Tab-separated table of C-alpha atoms in Angstrom:
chain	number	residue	atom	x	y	z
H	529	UNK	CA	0.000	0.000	0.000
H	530	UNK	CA	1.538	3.336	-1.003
H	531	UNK	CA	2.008	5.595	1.982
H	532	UNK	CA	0.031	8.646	2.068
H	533	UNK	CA	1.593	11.753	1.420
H	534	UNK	CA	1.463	15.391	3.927
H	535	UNK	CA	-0.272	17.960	2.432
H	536	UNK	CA	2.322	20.128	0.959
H	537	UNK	CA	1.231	23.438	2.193
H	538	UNK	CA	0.597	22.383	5.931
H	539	UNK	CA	2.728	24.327	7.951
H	540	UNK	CA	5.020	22.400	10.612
H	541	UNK	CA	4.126	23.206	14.299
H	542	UNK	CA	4.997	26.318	16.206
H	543	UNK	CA	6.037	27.911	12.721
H	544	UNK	CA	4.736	31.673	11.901
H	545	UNK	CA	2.733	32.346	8.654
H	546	UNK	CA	4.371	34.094	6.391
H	547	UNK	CA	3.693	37.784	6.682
H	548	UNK	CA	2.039	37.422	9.716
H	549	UNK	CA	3.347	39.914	12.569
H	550	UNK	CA	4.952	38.717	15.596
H	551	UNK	CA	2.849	41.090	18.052
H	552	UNK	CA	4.887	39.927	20.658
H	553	UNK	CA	8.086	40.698	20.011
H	554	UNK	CA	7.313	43.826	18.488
H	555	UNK	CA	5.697	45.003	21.623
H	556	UNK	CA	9.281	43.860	24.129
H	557	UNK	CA	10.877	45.811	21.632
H	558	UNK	CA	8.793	48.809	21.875
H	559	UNK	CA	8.750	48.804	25.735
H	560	UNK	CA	12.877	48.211	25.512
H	561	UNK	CA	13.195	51.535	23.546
H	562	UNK	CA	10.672	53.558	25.661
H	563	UNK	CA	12.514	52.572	28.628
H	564	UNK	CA	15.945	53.185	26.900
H	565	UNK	CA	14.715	56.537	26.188
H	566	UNK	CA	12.809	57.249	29.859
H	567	UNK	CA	16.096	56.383	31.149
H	568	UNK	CA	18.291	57.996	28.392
H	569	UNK	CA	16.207	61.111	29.253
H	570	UNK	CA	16.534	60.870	32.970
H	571	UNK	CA	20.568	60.790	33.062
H	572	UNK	CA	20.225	64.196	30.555
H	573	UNK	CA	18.464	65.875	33.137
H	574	UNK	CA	20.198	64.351	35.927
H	575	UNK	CA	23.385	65.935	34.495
H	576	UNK	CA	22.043	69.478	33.761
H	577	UNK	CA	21.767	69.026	29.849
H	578	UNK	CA	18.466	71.157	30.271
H	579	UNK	CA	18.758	73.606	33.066
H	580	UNK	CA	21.222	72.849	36.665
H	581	UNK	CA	18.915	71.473	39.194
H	582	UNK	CA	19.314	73.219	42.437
H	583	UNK	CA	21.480	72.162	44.970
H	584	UNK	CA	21.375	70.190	48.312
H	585	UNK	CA	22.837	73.497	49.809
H	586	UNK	CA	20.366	75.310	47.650
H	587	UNK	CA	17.413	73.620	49.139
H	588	UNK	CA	18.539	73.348	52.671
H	589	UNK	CA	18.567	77.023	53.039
H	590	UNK	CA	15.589	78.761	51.437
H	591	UNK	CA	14.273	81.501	52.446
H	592	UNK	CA	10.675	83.263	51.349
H	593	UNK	CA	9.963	87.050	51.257
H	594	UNK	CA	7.343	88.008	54.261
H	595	UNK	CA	5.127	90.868	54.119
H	596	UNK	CA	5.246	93.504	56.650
H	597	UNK	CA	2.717	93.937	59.219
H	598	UNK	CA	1.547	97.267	60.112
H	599	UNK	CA	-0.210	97.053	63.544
H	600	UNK	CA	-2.493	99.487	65.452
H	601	UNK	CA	-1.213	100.492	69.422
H	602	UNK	CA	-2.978	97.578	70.375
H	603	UNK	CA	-0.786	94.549	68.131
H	604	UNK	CA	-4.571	94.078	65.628
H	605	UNK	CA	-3.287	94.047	62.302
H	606	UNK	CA	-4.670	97.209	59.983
H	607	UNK	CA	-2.451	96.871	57.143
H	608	UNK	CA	0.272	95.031	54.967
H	609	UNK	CA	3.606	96.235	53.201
H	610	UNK	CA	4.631	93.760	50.546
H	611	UNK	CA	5.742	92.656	47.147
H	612	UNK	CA	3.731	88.954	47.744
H	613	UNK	CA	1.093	89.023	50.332
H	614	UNK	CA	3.490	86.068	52.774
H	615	UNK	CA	3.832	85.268	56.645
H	616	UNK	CA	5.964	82.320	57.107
H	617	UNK	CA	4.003	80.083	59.925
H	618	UNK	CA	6.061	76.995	62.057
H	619	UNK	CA	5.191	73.558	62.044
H	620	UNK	CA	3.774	74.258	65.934
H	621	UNK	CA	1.654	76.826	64.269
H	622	UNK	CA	-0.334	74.187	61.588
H	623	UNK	CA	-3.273	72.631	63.044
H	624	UNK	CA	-3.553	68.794	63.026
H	625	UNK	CA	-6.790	68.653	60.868
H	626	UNK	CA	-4.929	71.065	58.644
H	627	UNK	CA	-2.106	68.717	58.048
H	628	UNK	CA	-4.493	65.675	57.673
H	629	UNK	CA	-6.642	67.602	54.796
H	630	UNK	CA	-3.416	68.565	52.828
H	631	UNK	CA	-1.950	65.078	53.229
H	632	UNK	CA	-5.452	63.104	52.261
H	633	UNK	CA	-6.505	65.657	49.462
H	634	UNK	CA	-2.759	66.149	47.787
H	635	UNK	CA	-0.729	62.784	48.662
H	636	UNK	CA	-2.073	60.413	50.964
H	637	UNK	CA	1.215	58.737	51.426
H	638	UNK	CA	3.200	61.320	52.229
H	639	UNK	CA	4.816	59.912	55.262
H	640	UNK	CA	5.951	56.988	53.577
H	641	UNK	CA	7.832	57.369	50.526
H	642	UNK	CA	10.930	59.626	49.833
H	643	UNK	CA	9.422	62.657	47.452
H	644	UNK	CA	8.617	61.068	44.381
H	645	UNK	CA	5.198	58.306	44.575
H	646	UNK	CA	5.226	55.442	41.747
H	647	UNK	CA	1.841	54.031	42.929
H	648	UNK	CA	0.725	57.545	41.682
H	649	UNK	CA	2.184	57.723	38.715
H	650	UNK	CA	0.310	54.101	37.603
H	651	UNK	CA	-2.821	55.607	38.873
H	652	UNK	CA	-2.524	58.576	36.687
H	653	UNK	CA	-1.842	56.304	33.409
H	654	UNK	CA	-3.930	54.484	33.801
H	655	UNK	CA	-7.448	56.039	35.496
H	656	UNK	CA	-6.528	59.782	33.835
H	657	UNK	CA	-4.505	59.247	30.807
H	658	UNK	CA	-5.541	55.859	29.697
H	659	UNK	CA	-9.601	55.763	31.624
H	660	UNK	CA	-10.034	59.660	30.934
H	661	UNK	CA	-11.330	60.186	34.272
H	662	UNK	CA	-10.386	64.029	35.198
H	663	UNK	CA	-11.434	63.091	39.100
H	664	UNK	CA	-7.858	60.472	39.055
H	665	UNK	CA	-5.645	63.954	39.765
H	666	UNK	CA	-2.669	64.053	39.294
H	667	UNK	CA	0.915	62.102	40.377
H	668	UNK	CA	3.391	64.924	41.749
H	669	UNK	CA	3.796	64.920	45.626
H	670	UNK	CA	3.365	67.922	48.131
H	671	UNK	CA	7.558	67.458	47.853
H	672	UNK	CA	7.235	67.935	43.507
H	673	UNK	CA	4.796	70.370	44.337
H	674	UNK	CA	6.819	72.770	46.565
H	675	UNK	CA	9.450	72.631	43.318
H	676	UNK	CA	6.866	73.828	40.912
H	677	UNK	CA	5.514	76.334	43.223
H	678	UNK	CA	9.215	77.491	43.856
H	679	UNK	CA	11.033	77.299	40.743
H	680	UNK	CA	8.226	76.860	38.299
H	681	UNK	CA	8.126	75.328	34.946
H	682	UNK	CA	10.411	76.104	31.781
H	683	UNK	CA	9.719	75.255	28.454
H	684	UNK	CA	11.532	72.671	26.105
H	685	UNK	CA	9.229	72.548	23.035
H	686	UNK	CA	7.759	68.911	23.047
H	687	UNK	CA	9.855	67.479	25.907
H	688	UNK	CA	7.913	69.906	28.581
H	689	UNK	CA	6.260	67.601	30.078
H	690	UNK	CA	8.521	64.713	30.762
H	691	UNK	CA	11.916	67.225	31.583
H	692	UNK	CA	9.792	69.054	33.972
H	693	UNK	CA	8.198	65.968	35.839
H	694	UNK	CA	11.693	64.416	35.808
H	695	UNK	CA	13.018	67.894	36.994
H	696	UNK	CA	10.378	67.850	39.713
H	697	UNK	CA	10.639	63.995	40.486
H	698	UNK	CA	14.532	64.380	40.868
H	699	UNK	CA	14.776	68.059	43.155
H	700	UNK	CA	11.680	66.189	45.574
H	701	UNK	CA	13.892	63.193	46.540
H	702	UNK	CA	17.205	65.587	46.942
H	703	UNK	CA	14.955	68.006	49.039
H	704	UNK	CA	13.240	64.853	50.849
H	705	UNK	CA	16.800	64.129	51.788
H	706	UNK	CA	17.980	67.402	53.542
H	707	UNK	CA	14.605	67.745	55.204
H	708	UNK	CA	12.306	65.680	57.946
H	709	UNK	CA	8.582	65.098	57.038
H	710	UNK	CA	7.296	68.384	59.052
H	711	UNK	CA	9.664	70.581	57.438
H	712	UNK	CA	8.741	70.056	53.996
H	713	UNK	CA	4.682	70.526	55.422
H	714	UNK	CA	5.952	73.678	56.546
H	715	UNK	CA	7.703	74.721	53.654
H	716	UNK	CA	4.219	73.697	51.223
H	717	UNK	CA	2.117	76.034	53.437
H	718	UNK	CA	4.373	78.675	53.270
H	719	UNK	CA	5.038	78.818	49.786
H	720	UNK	CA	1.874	77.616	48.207
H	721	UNK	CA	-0.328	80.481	46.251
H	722	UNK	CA	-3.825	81.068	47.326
H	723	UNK	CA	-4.500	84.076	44.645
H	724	UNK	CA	-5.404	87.336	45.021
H	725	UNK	CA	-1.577	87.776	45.433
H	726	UNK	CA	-1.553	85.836	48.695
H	727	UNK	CA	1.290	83.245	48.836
H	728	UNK	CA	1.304	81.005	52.350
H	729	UNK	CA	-1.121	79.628	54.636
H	730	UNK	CA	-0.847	82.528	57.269
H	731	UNK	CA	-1.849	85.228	54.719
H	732	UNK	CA	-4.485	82.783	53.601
H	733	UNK	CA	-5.850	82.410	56.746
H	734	UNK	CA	-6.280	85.940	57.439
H	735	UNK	CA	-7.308	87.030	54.724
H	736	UNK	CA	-9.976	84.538	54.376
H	737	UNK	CA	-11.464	83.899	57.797
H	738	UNK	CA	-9.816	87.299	59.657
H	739	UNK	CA	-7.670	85.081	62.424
H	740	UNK	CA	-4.093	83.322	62.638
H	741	UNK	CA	-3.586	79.196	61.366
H	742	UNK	CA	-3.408	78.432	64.661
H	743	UNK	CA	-6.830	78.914	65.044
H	744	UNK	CA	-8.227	77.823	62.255
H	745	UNK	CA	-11.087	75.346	62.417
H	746	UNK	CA	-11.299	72.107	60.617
H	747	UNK	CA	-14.410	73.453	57.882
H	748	UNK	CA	-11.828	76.586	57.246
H	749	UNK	CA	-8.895	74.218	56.544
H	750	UNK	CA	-10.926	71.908	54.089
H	751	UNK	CA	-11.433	75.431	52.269
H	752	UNK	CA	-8.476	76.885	51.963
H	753	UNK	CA	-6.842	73.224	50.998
H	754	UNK	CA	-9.953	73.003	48.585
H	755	UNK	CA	-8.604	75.727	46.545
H	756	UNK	CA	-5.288	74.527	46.158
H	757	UNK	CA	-6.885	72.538	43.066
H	758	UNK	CA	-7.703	75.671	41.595
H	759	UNK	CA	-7.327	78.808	43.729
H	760	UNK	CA	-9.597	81.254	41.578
H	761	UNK	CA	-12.080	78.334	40.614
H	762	UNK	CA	-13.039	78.083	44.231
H	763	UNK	CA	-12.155	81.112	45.847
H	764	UNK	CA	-14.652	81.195	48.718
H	765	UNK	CA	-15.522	85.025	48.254
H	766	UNK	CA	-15.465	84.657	44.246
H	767	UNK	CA	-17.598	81.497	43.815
H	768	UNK	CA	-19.181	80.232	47.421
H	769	UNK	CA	-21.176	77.561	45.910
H	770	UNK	CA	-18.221	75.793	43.753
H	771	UNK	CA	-15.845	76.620	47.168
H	772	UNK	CA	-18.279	74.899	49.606
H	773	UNK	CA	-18.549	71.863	47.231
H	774	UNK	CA	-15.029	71.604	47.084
H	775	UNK	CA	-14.638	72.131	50.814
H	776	UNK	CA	-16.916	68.601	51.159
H	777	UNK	CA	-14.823	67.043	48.595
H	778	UNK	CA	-11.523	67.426	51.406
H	779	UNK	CA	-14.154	65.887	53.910
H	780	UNK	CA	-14.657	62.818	51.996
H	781	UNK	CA	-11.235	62.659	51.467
H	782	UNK	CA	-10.151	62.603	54.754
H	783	UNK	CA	-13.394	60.160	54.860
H	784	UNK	CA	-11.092	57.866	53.183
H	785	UNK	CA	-7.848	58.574	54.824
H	786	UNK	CA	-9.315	57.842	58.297
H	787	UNK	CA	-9.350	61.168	59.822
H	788	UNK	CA	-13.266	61.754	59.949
H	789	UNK	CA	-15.768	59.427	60.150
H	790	UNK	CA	-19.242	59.132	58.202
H	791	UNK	CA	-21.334	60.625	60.827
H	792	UNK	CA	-18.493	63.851	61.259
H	793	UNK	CA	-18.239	64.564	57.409
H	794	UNK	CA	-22.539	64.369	57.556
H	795	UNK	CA	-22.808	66.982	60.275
H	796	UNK	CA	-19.522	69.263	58.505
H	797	UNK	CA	-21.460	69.387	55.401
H	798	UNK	CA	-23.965	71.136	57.110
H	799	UNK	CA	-22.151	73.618	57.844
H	800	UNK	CA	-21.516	77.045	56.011
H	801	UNK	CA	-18.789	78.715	54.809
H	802	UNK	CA	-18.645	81.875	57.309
H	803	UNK	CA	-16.194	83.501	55.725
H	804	UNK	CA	-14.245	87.025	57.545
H	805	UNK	CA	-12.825	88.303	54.712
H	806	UNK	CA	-10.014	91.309	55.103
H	807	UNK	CA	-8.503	91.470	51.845
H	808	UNK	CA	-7.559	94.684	49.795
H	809	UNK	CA	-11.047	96.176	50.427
H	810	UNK	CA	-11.397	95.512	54.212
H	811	UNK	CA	-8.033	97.440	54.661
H	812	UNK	CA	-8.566	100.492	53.106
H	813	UNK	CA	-9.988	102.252	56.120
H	814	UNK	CA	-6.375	102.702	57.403
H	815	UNK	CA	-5.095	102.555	53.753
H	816	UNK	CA	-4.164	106.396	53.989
H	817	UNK	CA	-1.960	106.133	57.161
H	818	UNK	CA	-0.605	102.192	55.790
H	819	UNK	CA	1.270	104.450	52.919
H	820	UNK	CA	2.349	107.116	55.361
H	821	UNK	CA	3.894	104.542	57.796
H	822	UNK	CA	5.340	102.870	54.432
H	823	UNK	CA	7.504	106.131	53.283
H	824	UNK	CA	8.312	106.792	57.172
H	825	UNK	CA	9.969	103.635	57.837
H	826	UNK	CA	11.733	104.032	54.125
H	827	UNK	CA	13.317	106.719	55.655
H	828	UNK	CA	14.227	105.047	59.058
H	829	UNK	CA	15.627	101.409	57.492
H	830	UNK	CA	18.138	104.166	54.900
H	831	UNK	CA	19.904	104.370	58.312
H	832	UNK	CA	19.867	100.580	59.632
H	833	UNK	CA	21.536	97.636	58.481
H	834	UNK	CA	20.780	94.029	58.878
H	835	UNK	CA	23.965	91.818	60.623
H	836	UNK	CA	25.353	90.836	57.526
H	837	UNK	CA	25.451	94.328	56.252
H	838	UNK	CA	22.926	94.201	53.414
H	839	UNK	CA	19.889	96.554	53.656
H	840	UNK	CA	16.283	95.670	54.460
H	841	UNK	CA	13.926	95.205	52.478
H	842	UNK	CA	10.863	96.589	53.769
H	843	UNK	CA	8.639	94.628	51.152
H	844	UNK	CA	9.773	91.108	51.958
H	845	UNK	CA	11.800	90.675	55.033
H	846	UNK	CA	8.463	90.054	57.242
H	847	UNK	CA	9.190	93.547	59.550
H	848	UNK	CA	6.724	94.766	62.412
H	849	UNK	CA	5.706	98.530	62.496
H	850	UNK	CA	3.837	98.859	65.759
H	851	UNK	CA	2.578	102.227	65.321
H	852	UNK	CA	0.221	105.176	67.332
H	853	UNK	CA	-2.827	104.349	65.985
H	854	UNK	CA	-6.089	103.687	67.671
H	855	UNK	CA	-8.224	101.559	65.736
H	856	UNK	CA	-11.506	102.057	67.122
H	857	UNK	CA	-11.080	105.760	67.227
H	858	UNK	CA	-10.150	105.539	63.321
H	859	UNK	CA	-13.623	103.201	62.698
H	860	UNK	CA	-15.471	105.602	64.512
H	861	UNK	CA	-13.975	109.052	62.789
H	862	UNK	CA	-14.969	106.678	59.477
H	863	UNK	CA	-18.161	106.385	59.990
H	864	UNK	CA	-18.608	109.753	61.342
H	865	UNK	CA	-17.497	111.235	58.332
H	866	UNK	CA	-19.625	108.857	56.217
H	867	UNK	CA	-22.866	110.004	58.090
H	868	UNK	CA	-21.783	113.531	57.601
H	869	UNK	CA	-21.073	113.013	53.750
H	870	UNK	CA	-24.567	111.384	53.511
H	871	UNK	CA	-26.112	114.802	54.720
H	872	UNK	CA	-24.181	117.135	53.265
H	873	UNK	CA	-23.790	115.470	49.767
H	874	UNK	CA	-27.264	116.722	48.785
H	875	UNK	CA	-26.689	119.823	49.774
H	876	UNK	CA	-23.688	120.121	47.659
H	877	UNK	CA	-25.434	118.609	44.825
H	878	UNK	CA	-28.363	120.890	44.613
């Protein structure tokens, strides 16, 4: 019996078709050369190829301009001298409810990596870039975030993005490495912008709800954290509604971190904004004397020195002007003259 012959176009086993792709390898080989490049990329910006990153030295000793405070005869604040609206608080000055807002809104696990959090990073490819789900936020740390407040952003046409993340990524863990845990907290809340020109938690704080960050309660923290996502978008005085949605947003947050429980963030919800606002406008009553005492002590720091010789700067070396002036007498004579306008405006008029 003749033996049967195989089909000649049956292809032996484990044999690719011919033209057929190998997905496969193609797709090592793609990941091989994006990771050749990531880390290609990396070393060039490790080794200053687009901009020097700044030092340990650098980082261990900034330094932010402070406004100065211009204070009645009785230490109340009645006016500000300064280029950005900043008073530099101390860790002992930050509330505990304030820390836990900023730490479960901005980067829950801030106390346990070292400035820079992968876990983050997957989150953000996949649930933002890959999901397109806005709500995933974003990967950079309070750490990356102090850089970009600090040092801000430059541009290198379409490597922006990934030199500038590196560039963050890269300062966070040197800057994680000179400082402890409650110093870099401090340094965020001092340095972080809340618009309206105000730069810091302190001039936040009084601006918004009239009193110090000590004393801030745990509804005004969630607010003023709430607008670090956008500080004009929910600006309590601009836009109360999108602010106090926002504010219950931190809540749940800190819902989820552990800090509040389900019964605390029902009865906080409740509760509304009460803002004490003492920005630009609230000042002006003194805003006449303010300049006066401005060109006075001018005059007086020509003739002082600080201890390393240099001059000060009376818009940003935080200086207190205690000066003569009675505040309630000045709200008083204010209103008088107000009441007297009212009557004799008419009368002027006709």
């Amino acid at each position: 019996m003749a033996a049967k012959r195989r089909p000649a176009n049956r292809k032996k086993k484990g044999t690719a078709s011919p033209g057929k792709v190998p997905w496969l390898k193609f797709a090592l080989l793609f990941c091989g050369l994006c990771l050749l490049a990531f880390f290609a990329l990396m070393q060039a910006v490790r080794s200053g190829v687009f901009g020097a990153l700044p030092s340990e030295e650098e980082l261990s000793s900034i330094q932010h301009e402070q406004a100065t405070l211009v204070l009645d005869r009785d230490g109340a604040l009645i006016g500000k001298i300064f280029a950005e609206d900043r008073t530099n608080v101390r860790y002992t000055d930050l509330p505990r409810h304030l820390v836990q807002a900023l730490v479960a809104t901005e980067d829950a696990r801030f106390f346990s990596h070292q400035g820079v959090d992968g876990r983050s990073y997957v989150r953000v490819f996949f649930r933002t870039l890959l999901g397109r789900d806005k709500s995933g936020g974003g990967g950079s740390t309070i750490s990356q975030q102090i850089i970009k407040n600090l040092y801000g952003r430059d541009r290198h046409g379409l490597l922006t993005v990934p030199v500038n993340k590196m560039k963050e990524a890269l300062v966070a863990q040197r800057l994680e490495r000179m400082l402890k845990k409650e110093d870099v907290l401090v340094l965020y809340f001092n340095s972080v912008p809340f618009g309206e020109n105000t730069y810091g938690i302190e001039a936040a704080a009084q601006r918004f709800f009239g009193k110090p960050t000590k004393r801030l309660r745990i509804e005004e923290c969630a607010v003023l954290v709430g607008m670090l996502k956008a500080n004009t978008t929910y600006n309590p005085r601009l836009h109360p509604e999108a602010s106090k949605g926002r504010r219950d947003q931190v809540f749940e947050q800190m819902r989820r971190n552990g800090d509040l429980t389900a019964t605390q963030v029902d009865s906080l919800r409740k509760l509304p904004l009460n803002l004490n606002y003492t920005g630009g406008d609230a000042l002006d009553l003194y805003g006449y004397f303010v300049k006066h005492v401005q060109a006075e002590a001018r005059t007086i720091l020509k003739d002082l020195g600080k201890k390393n010789g240099r001059p000060y700067d009376i818009e940003k070396d935080g200086l207190r002007i205690t000066t003569t002036l009675d505040a309630e007498l000045q709200r008083m004579a204010h209103i008088a003259a107000h009441q007297h306008l009212a009557v004799m405006q008419p009368k002027l008029n006709a």
